[in-house]
Amino acid sequence: MTRYSDIVQDHFRNPRHCGAMSDPDASVTVTNPVCGDMLSLYVRVRQGAVAEATFQAQGCPAALAAGSMTAVLLQGRPVSDLDSITREAVVEALGGLPRDKMHCSVLAEEAIAELKRFLLPEERT
Ligand code: FES
């Protein structure tokens, strides 16, 4: 674990907003086809913003920390601003990831993209 930043280690050991949500406004699950790791996000939306977000993840420490940080970044975020939660933003908020673990942040970005499909259906193409 020493090659992970202190923030990654903290989120891995003490994940924020962890667990399924009953009756969410949207829930998505994405899987990394290479390693099989999985991330689910659940959100409750009020007045155009994410009032509550939780996550569940199976996988490596980086994937779990990225899921936790994604849930943190979702809290209070206007639905119209979901695009700002990129993999780069998640990695930066985590204090960086080892080069060989950068791909673990892809799950977060893919889950956000899926959430957008539910919450902003007019943007479907
Ligand atoms: Fe699969 Fe990290 S090794 S997401």
XYZ file of C-alpha atoms and ligand atoms in Angstrom:
129
model
C 0.000 0.000 0.000
C 2.954 2.351 0.400
C 3.022 3.154 -3.296
C -0.453 4.654 -2.975
C -0.933 8.249 -1.818
C -2.122 8.888 1.718
C -5.511 9.923 0.293
C -5.893 6.664 -1.640
C -4.961 4.648 1.437
C -7.425 6.624 3.544
C -10.318 6.134 1.113
C -9.467 2.434 0.751
C -9.433 1.899 4.501
C -12.305 4.284 5.309
C -14.512 4.444 2.226
C -16.986 7.334 2.148
C -20.639 6.898 1.229
C -20.232 3.133 0.837
C -23.215 0.872 0.295
C -26.307 0.399 -1.785
C -29.117 2.980 -1.673
C -32.773 2.087 -1.380
C -34.985 3.656 -4.022
C -32.321 5.784 -5.772
C -33.230 8.094 -8.636
C -30.507 6.418 -10.691
C -28.126 3.505 -10.250
C -25.495 2.197 -12.610
C -22.949 -0.610 -12.601
C -19.883 -0.762 -14.808
C -17.260 -3.477 -15.116
C -13.676 -3.366 -16.283
C -13.562 -6.038 -19.007
C -9.830 -6.606 -18.469
C -9.677 -7.281 -14.725
C -13.376 -7.798 -13.898
C -13.440 -5.089 -11.246
C -16.843 -3.490 -10.730
C -18.231 -0.135 -9.603
C -21.859 0.711 -8.830
C -23.087 4.246 -8.162
C -26.428 5.241 -6.650
C -27.730 8.802 -6.559
C -30.669 10.717 -5.215
C -31.363 13.998 -7.013
C -33.127 16.996 -5.541
C -33.632 20.365 -7.240
C -31.253 19.541 -10.067
C -28.330 18.467 -7.903
C -27.026 15.231 -6.394
C -28.390 15.282 -2.868
C -26.920 11.894 -1.958
C -24.506 9.498 -3.641
C -23.263 6.095 -2.572
C -21.075 3.450 -4.183
C -20.245 -0.223 -4.067
C -17.065 -1.612 -5.591
C -15.270 -4.889 -6.027
C -11.657 -4.808 -7.007
C -8.250 -3.403 -6.281
C -7.473 -0.683 -3.714
C -7.292 1.950 -6.453
C -10.726 1.031 -7.789
C -12.244 1.116 -4.297
C -10.636 4.469 -3.493
C -11.757 5.873 -6.858
C -15.329 4.761 -6.158
C -15.239 6.405 -2.739
C -13.808 9.646 -4.132
C -16.342 9.639 -6.970
C -19.164 9.458 -4.434
C -17.591 12.368 -2.543
C -17.256 14.416 -5.733
C -20.881 13.688 -6.645
C -22.283 15.074 -3.376
C -24.009 18.375 -4.030
C -22.916 18.489 -7.671
C -25.452 19.943 -10.128
C -26.565 17.238 -12.539
C -25.623 19.581 -15.365
C -22.029 19.534 -14.066
C -21.449 15.761 -14.013
C -19.015 16.084 -16.916
C -16.533 17.775 -14.609
C -16.024 14.464 -12.773
C -13.475 13.056 -15.176
C -10.976 10.311 -14.460
C -8.331 13.032 -14.256
C -10.377 14.890 -11.636
C -10.795 11.701 -9.590
C -7.087 10.890 -9.830
C -6.130 14.442 -8.863
C -8.495 14.380 -5.872
C -6.868 11.104 -4.805
C -3.430 12.675 -4.849
C -2.453 10.647 -7.906
C -2.307 6.951 -8.729
C 0.695 4.784 -9.640
C 1.175 4.673 -13.408
C 0.171 1.005 -13.622
C -3.042 1.770 -11.696
C -4.231 4.750 -13.732
C -6.633 2.516 -15.658
C -8.503 1.801 -12.409
C -9.964 5.327 -12.551
C -11.670 4.538 -15.870
C -14.497 2.793 -14.008
C -15.398 6.062 -12.287
C -15.615 7.991 -15.531
C -17.630 5.244 -17.222
C -20.048 5.122 -14.295
C -20.513 8.901 -14.473
C -21.226 8.631 -18.208
C -23.865 5.975 -17.488
C -25.399 8.143 -14.778
C -25.701 10.984 -17.272
C -27.684 8.708 -19.596
C -30.230 8.222 -16.816
C -30.314 11.754 -15.472
C -29.937 13.716 -18.719
C -31.809 11.530 -21.216
C -32.167 14.407 -23.692
C -28.426 14.125 -24.292
C -28.780 10.540 -25.558
C -27.626 10.207 -29.118
Fe -9.017 -3.631 -12.019
Fe -7.832 -1.781 -10.626
S -6.994 -3.695 -11.224
S -9.724 -1.648 -11.648
